[in-house]
mmCIF file of C-alpha atoms and ligand atoms in Angstrom:
data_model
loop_
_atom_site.group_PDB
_atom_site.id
_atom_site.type_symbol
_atom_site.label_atom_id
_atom_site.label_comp_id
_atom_site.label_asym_id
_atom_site.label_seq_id
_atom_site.Cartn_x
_atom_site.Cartn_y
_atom_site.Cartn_z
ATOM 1 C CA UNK A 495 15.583 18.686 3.114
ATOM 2 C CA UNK A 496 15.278 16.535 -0.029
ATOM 3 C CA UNK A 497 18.152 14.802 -1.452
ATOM 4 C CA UNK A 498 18.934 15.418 -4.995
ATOM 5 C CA UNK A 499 17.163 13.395 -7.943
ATOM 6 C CA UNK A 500 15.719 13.536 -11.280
ATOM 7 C CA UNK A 501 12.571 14.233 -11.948
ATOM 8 C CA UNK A 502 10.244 12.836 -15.079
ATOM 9 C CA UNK A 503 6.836 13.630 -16.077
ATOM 10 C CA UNK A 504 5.867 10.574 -18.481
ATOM 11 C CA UNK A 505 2.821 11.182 -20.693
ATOM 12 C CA UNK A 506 2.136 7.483 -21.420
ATOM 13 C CA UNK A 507 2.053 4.472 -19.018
ATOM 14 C CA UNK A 508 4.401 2.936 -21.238
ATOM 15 C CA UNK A 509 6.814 5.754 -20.365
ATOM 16 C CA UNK A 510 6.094 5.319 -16.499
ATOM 17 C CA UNK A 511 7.024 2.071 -17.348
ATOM 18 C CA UNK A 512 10.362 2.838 -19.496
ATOM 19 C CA UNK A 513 11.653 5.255 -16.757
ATOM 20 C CA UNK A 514 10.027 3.288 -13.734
ATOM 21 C CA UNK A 515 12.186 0.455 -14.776
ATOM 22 C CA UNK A 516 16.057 2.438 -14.636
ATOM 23 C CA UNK A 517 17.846 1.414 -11.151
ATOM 24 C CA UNK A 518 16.847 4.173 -8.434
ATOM 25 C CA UNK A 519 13.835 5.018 -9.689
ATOM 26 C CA UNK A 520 10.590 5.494 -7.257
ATOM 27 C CA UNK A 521 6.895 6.415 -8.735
ATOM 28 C CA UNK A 522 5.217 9.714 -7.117
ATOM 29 C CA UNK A 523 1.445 9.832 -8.007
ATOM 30 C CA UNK A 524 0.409 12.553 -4.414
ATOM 31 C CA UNK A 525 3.715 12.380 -3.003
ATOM 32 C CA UNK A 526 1.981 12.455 0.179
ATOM 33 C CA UNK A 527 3.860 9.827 1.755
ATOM 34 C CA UNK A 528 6.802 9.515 -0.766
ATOM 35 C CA UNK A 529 7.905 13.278 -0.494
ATOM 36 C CA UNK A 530 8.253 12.620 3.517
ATOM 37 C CA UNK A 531 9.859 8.944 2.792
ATOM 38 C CA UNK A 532 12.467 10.829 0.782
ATOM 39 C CA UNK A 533 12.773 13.995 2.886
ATOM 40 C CA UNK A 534 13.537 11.714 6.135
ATOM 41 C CA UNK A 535 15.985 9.153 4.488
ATOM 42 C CA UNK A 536 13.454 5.801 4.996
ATOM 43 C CA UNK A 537 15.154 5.134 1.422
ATOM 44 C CA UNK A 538 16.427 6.863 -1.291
ATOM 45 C CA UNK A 539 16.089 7.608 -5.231
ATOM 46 C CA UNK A 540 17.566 8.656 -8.179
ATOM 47 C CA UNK A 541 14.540 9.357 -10.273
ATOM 48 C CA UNK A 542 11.535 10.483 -9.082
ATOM 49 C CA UNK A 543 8.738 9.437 -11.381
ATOM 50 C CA UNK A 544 5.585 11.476 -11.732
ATOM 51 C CA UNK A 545 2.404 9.805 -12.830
ATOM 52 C CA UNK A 546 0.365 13.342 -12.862
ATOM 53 C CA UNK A 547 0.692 13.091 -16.351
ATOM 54 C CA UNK A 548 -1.569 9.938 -16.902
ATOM 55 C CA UNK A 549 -4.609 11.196 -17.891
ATOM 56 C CA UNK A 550 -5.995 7.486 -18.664
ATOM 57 C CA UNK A 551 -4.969 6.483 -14.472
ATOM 58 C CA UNK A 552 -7.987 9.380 -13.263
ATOM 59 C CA UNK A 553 -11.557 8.627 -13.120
ATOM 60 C CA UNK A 554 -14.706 5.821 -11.699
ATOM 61 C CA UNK A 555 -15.864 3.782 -14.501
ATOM 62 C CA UNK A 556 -18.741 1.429 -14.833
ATOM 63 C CA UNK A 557 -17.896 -2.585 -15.710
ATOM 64 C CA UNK A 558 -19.029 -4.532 -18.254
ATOM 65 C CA UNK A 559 -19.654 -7.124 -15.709
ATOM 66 C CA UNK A 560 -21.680 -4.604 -13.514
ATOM 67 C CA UNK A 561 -18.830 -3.374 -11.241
ATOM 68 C CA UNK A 562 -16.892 -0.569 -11.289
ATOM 69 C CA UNK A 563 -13.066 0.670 -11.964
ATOM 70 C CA UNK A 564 -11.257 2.927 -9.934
ATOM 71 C CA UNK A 565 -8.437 4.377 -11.703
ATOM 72 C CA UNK A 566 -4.818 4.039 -9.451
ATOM 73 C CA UNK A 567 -4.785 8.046 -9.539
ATOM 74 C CA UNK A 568 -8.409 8.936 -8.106
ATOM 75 C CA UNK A 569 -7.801 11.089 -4.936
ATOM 76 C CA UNK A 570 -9.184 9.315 -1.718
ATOM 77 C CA UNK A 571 -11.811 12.282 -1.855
ATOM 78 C CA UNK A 572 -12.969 11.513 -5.294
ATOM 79 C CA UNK A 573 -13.388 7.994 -3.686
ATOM 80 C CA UNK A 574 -15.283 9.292 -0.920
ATOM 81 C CA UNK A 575 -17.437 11.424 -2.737
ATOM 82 C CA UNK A 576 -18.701 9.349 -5.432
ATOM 83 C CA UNK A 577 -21.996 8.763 -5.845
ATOM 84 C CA UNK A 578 -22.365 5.166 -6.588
ATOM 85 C CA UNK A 579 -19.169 4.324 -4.588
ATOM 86 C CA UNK A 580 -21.057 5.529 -1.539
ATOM 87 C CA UNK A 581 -24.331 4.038 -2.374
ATOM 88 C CA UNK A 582 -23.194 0.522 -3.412
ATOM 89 C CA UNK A 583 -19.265 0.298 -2.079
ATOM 90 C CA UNK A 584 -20.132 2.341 1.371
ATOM 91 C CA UNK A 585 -17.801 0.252 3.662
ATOM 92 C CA UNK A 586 -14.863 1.931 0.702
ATOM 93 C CA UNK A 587 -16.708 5.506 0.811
ATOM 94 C CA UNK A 588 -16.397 5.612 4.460
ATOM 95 C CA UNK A 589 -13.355 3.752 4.379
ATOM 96 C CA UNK A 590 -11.291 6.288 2.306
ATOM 97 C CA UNK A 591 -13.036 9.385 4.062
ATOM 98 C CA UNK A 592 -11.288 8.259 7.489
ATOM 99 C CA UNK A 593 -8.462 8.279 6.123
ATOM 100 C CA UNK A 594 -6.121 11.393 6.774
ATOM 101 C CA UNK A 595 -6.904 15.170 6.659
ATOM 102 C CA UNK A 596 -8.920 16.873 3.818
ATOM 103 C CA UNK A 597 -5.942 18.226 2.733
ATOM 104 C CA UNK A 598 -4.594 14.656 2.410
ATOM 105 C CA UNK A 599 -7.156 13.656 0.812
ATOM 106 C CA UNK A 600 -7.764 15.941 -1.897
ATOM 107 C CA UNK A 601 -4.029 14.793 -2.828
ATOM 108 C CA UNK A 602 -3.777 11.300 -1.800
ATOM 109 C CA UNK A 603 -4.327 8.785 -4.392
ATOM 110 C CA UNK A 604 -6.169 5.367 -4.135
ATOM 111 C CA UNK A 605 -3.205 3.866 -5.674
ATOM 112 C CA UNK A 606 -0.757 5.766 -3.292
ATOM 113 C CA UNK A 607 -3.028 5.185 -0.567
ATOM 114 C CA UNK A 608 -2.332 1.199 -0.747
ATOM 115 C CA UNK A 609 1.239 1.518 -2.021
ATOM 116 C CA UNK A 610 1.966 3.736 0.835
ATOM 117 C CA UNK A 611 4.964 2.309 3.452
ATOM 118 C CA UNK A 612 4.559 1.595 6.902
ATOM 119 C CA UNK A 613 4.462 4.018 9.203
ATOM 120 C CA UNK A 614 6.144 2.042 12.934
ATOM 121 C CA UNK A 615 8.723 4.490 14.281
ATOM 122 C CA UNK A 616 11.277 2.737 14.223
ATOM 123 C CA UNK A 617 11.315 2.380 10.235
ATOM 124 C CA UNK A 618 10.309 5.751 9.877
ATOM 125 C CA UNK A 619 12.991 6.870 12.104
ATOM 126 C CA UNK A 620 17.069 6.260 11.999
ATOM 127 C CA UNK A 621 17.089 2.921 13.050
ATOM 128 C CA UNK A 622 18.453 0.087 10.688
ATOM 129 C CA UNK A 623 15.635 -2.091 11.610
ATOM 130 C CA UNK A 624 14.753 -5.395 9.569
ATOM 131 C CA UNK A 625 12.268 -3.871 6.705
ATOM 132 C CA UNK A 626 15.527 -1.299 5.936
ATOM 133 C CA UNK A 627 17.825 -4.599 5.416
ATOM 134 C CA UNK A 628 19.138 -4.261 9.275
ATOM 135 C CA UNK A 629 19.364 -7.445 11.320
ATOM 136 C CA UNK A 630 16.770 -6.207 14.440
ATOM 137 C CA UNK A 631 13.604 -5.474 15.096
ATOM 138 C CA UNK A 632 13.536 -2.972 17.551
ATOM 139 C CA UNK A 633 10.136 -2.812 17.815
ATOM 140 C CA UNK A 634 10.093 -6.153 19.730
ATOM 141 C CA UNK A 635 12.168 -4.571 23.200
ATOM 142 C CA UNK A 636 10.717 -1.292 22.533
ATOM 143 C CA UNK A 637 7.957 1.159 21.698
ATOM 144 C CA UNK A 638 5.588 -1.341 20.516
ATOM 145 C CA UNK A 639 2.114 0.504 21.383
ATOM 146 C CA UNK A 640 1.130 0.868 17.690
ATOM 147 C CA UNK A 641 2.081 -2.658 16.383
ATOM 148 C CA UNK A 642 0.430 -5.738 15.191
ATOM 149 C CA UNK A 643 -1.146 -8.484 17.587
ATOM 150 C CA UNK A 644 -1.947 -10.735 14.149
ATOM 151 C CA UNK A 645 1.007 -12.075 11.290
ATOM 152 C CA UNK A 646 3.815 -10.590 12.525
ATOM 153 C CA UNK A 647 7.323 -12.621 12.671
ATOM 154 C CA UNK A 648 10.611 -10.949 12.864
ATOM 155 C CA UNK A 649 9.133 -7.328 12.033
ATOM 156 C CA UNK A 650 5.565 -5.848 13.846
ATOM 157 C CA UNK A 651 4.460 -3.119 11.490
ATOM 158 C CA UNK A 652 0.604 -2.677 10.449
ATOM 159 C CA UNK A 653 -0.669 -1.980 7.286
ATOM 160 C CA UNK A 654 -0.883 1.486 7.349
ATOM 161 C CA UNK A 655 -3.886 1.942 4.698
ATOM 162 C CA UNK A 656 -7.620 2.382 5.506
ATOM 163 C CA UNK A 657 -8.856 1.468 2.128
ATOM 164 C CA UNK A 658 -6.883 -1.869 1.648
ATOM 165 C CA UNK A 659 -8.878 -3.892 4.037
ATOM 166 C CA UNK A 660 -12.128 -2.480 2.781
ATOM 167 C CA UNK A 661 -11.490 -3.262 -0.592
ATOM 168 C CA UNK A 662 -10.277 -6.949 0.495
ATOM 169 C CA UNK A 663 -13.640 -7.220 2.001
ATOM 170 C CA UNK A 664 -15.246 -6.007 -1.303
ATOM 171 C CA UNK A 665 -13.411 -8.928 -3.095
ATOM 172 C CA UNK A 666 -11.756 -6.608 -5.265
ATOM 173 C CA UNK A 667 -8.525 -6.861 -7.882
ATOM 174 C CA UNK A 668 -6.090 -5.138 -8.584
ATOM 175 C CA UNK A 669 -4.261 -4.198 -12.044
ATOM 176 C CA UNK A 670 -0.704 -4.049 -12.650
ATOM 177 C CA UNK A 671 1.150 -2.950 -15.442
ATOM 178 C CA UNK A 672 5.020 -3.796 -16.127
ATOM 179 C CA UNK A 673 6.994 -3.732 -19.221
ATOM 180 C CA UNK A 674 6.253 -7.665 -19.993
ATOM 181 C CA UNK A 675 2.494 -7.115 -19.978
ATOM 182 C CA UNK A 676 -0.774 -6.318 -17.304
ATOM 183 C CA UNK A 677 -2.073 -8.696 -14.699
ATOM 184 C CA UNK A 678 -5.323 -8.773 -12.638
ATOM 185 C CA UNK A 679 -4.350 -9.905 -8.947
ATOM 186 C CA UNK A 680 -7.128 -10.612 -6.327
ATOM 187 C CA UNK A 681 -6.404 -7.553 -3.401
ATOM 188 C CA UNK A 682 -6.152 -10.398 -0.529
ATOM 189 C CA UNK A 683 -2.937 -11.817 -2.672
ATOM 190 C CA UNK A 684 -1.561 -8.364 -3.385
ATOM 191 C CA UNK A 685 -0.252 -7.976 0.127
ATOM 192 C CA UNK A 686 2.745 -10.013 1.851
ATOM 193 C CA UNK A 687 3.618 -10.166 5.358
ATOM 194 C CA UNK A 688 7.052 -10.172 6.629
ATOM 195 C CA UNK A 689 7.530 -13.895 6.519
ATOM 196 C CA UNK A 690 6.682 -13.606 2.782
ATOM 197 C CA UNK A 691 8.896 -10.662 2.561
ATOM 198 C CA UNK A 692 10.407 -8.583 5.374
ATOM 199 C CA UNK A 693 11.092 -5.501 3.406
ATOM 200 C CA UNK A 694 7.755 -5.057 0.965
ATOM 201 C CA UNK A 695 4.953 -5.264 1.962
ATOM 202 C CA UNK A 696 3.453 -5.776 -1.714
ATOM 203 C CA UNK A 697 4.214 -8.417 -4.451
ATOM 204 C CA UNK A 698 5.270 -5.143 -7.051
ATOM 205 C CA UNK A 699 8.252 -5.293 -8.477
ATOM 206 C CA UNK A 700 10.543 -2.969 -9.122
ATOM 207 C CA UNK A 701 8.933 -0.625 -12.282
ATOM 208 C CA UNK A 702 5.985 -2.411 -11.881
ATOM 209 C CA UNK A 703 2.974 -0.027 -11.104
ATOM 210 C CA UNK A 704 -1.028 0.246 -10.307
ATOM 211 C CA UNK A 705 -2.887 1.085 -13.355
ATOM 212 C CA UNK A 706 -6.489 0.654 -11.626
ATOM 213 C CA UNK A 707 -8.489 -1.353 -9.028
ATOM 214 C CA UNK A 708 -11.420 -3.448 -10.038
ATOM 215 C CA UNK A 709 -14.526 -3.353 -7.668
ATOM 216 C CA UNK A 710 -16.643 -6.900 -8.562
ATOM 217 C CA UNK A 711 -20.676 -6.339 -8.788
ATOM 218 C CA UNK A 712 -22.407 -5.825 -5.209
ATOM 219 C CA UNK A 713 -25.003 -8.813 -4.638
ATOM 220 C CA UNK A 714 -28.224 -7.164 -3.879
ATOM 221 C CA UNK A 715 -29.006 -7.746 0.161
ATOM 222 C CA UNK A 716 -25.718 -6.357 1.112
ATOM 223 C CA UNK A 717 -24.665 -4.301 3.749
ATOM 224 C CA UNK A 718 -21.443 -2.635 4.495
ATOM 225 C CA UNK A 719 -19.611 -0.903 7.049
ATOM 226 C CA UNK A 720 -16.081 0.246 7.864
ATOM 227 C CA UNK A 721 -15.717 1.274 12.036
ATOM 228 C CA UNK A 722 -12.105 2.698 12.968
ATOM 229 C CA UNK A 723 -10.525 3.586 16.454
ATOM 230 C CA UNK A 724 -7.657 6.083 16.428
ATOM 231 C CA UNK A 725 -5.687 7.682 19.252
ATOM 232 C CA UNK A 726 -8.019 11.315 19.183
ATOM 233 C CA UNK A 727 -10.638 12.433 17.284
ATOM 234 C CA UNK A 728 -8.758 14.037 14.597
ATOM 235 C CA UNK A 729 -7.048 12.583 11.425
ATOM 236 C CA UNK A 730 -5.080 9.860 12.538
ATOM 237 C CA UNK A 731 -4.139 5.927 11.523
ATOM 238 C CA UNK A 732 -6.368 3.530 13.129
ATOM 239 C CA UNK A 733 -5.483 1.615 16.491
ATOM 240 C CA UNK A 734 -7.848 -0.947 14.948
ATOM 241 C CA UNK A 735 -10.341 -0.769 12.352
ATOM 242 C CA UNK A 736 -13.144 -3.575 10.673
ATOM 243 C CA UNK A 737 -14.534 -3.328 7.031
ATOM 244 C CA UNK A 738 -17.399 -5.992 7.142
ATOM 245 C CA UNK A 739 -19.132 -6.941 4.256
ATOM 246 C CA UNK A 740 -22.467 -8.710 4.851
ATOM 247 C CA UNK A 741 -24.841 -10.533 2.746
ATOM 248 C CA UNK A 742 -28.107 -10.996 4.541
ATOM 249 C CA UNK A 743 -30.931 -11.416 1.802
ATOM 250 C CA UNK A 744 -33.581 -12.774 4.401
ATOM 251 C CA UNK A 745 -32.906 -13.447 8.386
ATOM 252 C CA UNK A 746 -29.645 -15.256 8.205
ATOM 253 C CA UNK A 747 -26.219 -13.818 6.975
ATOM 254 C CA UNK A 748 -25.330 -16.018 3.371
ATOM 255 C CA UNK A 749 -21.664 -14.533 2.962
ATOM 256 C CA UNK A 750 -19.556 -12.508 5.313
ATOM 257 C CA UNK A 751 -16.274 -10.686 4.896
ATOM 258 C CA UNK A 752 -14.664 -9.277 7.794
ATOM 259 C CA UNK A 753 -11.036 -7.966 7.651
ATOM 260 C CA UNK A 754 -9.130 -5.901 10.400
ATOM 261 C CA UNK A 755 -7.055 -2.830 9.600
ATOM 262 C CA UNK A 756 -4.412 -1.568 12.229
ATOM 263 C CA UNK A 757 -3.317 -4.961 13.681
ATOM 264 C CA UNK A 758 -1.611 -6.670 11.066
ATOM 265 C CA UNK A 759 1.040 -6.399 8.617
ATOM 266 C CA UNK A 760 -1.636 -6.681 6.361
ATOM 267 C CA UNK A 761 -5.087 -6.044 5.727
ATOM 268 C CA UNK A 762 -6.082 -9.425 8.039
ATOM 269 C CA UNK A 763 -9.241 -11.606 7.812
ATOM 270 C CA UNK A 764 -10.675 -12.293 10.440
ATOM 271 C CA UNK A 765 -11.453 -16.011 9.108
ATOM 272 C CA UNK A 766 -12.605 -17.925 12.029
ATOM 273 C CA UNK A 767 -14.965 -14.814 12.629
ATOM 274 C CA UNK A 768 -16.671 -14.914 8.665
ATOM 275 C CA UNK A 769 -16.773 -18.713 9.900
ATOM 276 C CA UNK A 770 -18.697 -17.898 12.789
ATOM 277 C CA UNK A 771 -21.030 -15.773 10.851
ATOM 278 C CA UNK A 772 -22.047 -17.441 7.876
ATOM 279 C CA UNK A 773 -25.009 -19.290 7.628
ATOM 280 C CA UNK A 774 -26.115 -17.875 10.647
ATOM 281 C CA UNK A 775 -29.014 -15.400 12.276
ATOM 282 C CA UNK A 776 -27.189 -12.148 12.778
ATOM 283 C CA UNK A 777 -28.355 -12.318 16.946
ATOM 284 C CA UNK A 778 -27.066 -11.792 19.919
ATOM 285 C CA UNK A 779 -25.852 -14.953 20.232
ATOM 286 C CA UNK A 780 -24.223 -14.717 17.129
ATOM 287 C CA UNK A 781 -22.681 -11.761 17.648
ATOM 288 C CA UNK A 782 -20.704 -13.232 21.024
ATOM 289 C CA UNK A 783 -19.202 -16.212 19.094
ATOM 290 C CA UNK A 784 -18.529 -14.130 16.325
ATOM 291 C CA UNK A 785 -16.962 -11.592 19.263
ATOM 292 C CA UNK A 786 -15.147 -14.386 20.527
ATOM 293 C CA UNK A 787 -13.367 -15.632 17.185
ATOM 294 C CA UNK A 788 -12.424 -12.360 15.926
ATOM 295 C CA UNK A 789 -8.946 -12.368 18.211
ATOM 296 C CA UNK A 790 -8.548 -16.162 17.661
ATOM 297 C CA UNK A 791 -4.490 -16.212 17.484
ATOM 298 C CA UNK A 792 -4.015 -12.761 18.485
ATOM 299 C CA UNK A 793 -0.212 -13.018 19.949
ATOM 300 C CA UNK A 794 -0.035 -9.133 21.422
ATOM 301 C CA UNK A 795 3.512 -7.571 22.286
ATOM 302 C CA UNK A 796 4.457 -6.035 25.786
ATOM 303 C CA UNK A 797 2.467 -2.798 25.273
ATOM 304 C CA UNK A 798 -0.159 -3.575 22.668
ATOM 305 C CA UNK A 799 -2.345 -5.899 23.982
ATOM 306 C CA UNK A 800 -5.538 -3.497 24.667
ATOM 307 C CA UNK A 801 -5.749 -3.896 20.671
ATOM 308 C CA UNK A 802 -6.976 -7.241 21.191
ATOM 309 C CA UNK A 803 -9.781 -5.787 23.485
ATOM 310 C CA UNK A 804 -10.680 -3.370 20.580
ATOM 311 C CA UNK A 805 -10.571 -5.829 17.865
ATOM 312 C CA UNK A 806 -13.668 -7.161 20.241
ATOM 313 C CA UNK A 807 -15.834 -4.246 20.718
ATOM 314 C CA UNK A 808 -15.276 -3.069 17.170
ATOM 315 C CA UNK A 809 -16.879 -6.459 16.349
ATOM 316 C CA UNK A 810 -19.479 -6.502 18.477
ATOM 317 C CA UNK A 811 -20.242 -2.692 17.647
ATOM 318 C CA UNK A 812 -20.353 -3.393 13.860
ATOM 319 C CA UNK A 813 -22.301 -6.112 13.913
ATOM 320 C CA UNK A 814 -24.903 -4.952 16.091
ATOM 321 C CA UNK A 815 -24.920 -1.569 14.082
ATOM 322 C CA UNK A 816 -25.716 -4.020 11.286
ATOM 323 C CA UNK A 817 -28.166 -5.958 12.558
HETATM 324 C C1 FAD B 1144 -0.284 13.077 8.436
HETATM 325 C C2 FAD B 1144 -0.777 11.891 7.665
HETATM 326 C C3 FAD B 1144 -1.850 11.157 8.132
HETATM 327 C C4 FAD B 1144 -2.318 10.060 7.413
HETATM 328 N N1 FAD B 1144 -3.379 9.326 7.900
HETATM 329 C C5 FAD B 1144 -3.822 8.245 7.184
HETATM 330 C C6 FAD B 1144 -4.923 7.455 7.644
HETATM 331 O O1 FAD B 1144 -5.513 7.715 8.679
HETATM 332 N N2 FAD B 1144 -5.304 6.407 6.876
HETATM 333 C C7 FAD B 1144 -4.689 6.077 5.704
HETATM 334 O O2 FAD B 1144 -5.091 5.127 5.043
HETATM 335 N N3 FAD B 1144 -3.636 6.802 5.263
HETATM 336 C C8 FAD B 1144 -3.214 7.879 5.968
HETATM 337 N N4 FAD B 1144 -2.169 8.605 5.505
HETATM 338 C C9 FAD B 1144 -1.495 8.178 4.293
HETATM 339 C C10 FAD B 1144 -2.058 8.863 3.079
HETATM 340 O O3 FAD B 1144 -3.383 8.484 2.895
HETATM 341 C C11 FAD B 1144 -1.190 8.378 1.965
HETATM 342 O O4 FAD B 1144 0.002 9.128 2.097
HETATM 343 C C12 FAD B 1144 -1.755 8.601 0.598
HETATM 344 O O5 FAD B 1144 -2.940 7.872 0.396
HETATM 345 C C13 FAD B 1144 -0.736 8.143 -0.413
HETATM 346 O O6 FAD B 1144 -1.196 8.508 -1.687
HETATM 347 P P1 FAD B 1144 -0.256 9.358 -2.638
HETATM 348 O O7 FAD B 1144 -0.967 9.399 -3.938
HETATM 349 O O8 FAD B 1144 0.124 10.643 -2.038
HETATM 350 O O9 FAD B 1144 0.992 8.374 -2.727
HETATM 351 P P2 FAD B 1144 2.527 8.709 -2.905
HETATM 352 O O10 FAD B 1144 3.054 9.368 -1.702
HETATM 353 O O11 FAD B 1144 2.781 9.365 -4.214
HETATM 354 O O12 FAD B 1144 3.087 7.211 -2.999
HETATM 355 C C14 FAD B 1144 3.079 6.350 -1.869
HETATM 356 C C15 FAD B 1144 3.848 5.086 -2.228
HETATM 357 O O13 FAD B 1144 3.111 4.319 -3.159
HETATM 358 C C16 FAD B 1144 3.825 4.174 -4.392
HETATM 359 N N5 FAD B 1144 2.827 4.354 -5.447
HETATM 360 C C17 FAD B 1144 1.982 5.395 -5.568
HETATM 361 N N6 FAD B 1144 1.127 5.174 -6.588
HETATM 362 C C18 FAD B 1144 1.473 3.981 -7.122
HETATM 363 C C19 FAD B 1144 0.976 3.214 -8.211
HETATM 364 N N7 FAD B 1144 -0.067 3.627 -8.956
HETATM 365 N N8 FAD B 1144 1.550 2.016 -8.483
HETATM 366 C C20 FAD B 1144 2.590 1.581 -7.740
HETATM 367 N N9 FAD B 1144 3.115 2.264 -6.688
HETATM 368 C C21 FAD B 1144 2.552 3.452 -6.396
HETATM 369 C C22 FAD B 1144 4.897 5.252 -4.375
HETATM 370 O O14 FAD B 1144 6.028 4.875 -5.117
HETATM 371 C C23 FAD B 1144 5.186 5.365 -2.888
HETATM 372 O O15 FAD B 1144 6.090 4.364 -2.452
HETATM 373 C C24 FAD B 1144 -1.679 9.715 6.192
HETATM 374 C C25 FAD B 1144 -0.598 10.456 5.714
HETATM 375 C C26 FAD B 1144 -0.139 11.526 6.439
HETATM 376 C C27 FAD B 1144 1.036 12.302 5.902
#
């Protein structure tokens, strides 16, 4: 059941803002994750916040610099469906179509969808682990199946999102409003890990919220691609997943972005990898060093070390598939 708290349905952002800012207060744009968050007692609130309201948060917008806007309440399947997303963004069309159930998706919200909290058992469950303000990771002795081979130290979660690491490998931003003014933050410095932070897993502070993300023009010459693995073949979090963003205007690849979903705290790029692929003909030879760098500092746990052999073959899948 859901505990008792107030509800408010702001009109403006600078409402959101107002009532985002009172102690206790949590923002609810699908609820799709928050609702459950609440329901189970992973933390509580006083107010809940509703940003249904904001009218100005909807909608995909050309930029005057030739890229595009995604307001912080588009639903995953607006994201998926649009037109130009899908032609010139596709690694963030297929990206946010993986992600979840229809049902989820027609409610889920881009800005929800990045926002959203982990999802290890342990967190999610009554334990009084590190990320809750406990003093253990339980993860570490225990169930560890689903947790991160890259960036983890005292806590193991991964990112939980499928469009974060595709829209790191786009290069994109991210705006956030607070009462003291906006700021533009690149999407690869939005996210902290758990030595940055162990219990966010975002820089936002508190009453601070997502007014839109910023997609940067597409070079021409580029091809994209996001590849996920997941437990069955129904909705489900990835094991392991790859958005890889490739720039190949004649033989050889100019720029590469490659960055790993379901093995890291967050979004992770694979850096030696993008090393190993730029400047370089995208062949088989390639491909294997690329293969081989992907997992460079991969430090599995007891059960989760098959993750590093999937980290591999999504590689070497992906890149062949763009070749
Ligand atoms: C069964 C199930 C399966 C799922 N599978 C996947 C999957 O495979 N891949 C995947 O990526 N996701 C998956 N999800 C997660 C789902 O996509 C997210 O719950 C959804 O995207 C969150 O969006 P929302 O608008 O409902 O966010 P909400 O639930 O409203 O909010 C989520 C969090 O973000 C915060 N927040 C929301 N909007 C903002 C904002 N604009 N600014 C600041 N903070 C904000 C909220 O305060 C809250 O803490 C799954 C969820 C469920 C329940």
């Amino acid at each position: 059941m859901l505990p008792n708290f107030t509800y408010e349905r702001p009109g403006s952002v600078d409402e959101a803002l107002e009532h985002g800012s009172s102690e206790g207060a949590v923002l609810h744009a699908g609820g799709t994750d928050l609702l459950g968050c609440l329901r189970d007692g992973v933390f509580s609130a006083k107010k809940v916040v509703s940003l249904s309201g904001l009218e100005e948060l909807r909608g995909i917008s050309p930029t005057r610099d030739g890229g595009l806007r995604v307001g912080a309440l588009t639903t995953l399947t607006g994201v998926a469906s649009d037109p130009t997303i899908a032609e010139r963004y596709t690694v963030l069309a297929q990206a946010a179509a993986s992600a979840a159930s229809p049902q989820l998706r027609n409610q889920g919200t881009i800005g929800g969808n990045i926002c959203q909290r982990p999802r290890c058992w342990y967190f999610r469950g009554d334990w009084h682990c590190l990320r809750k303000g406990g003093d253990t990771c339980y993860a570490i002795a225990g169930e560890n199946h689903f947790h991160c081979i890259f960036g983890g130290s005292g806590c193991y979660i991964v990112h939980p999102s499928d469009t974060a690491p595709a829209l790191q490998a786009l290069g994109a931003s991210v705006r956030i409003a607070s009462r003291s003014g906006s700021r533009t933050v690149p999407i690869e410095s939005f996210f902290l890990l758990p030595a940055d932070d162990i219990q966010r897993e975002n820089l936002l502070e508190p009453g601070e919220l997502v007014t839109e993300v910023l997609l940067p023009p597409v070079a021409s010459g580029t091809r994209s691609v996001y590849r996920k693995v997941r437990d069955r073949g129904a909705w489900d979090f990835a094991l392991a997943g790859l958005a890889a963003v490739v720039t190949m205007p004649g033989d050889s690849v100019e720029t590469a972005s490659l960055v790993l979903s379901g093995v890291a705290p967050k979004p992770w790029r694979a850096a030696e990898a993008e090393g190993a692929l730029t400047g370089a003909r995208l062949d088989a030879e390639t491909i294997a060093r690329v293969v081989a760098a992907s997992v460079a500092g991969a430090l599995p746990l007891e059960h989760n070390g098959y993750k590093v052999a999937l980290v591999r073959g999504l590689m070497e899948e992906t890149l062949r598939a763009l070749a």
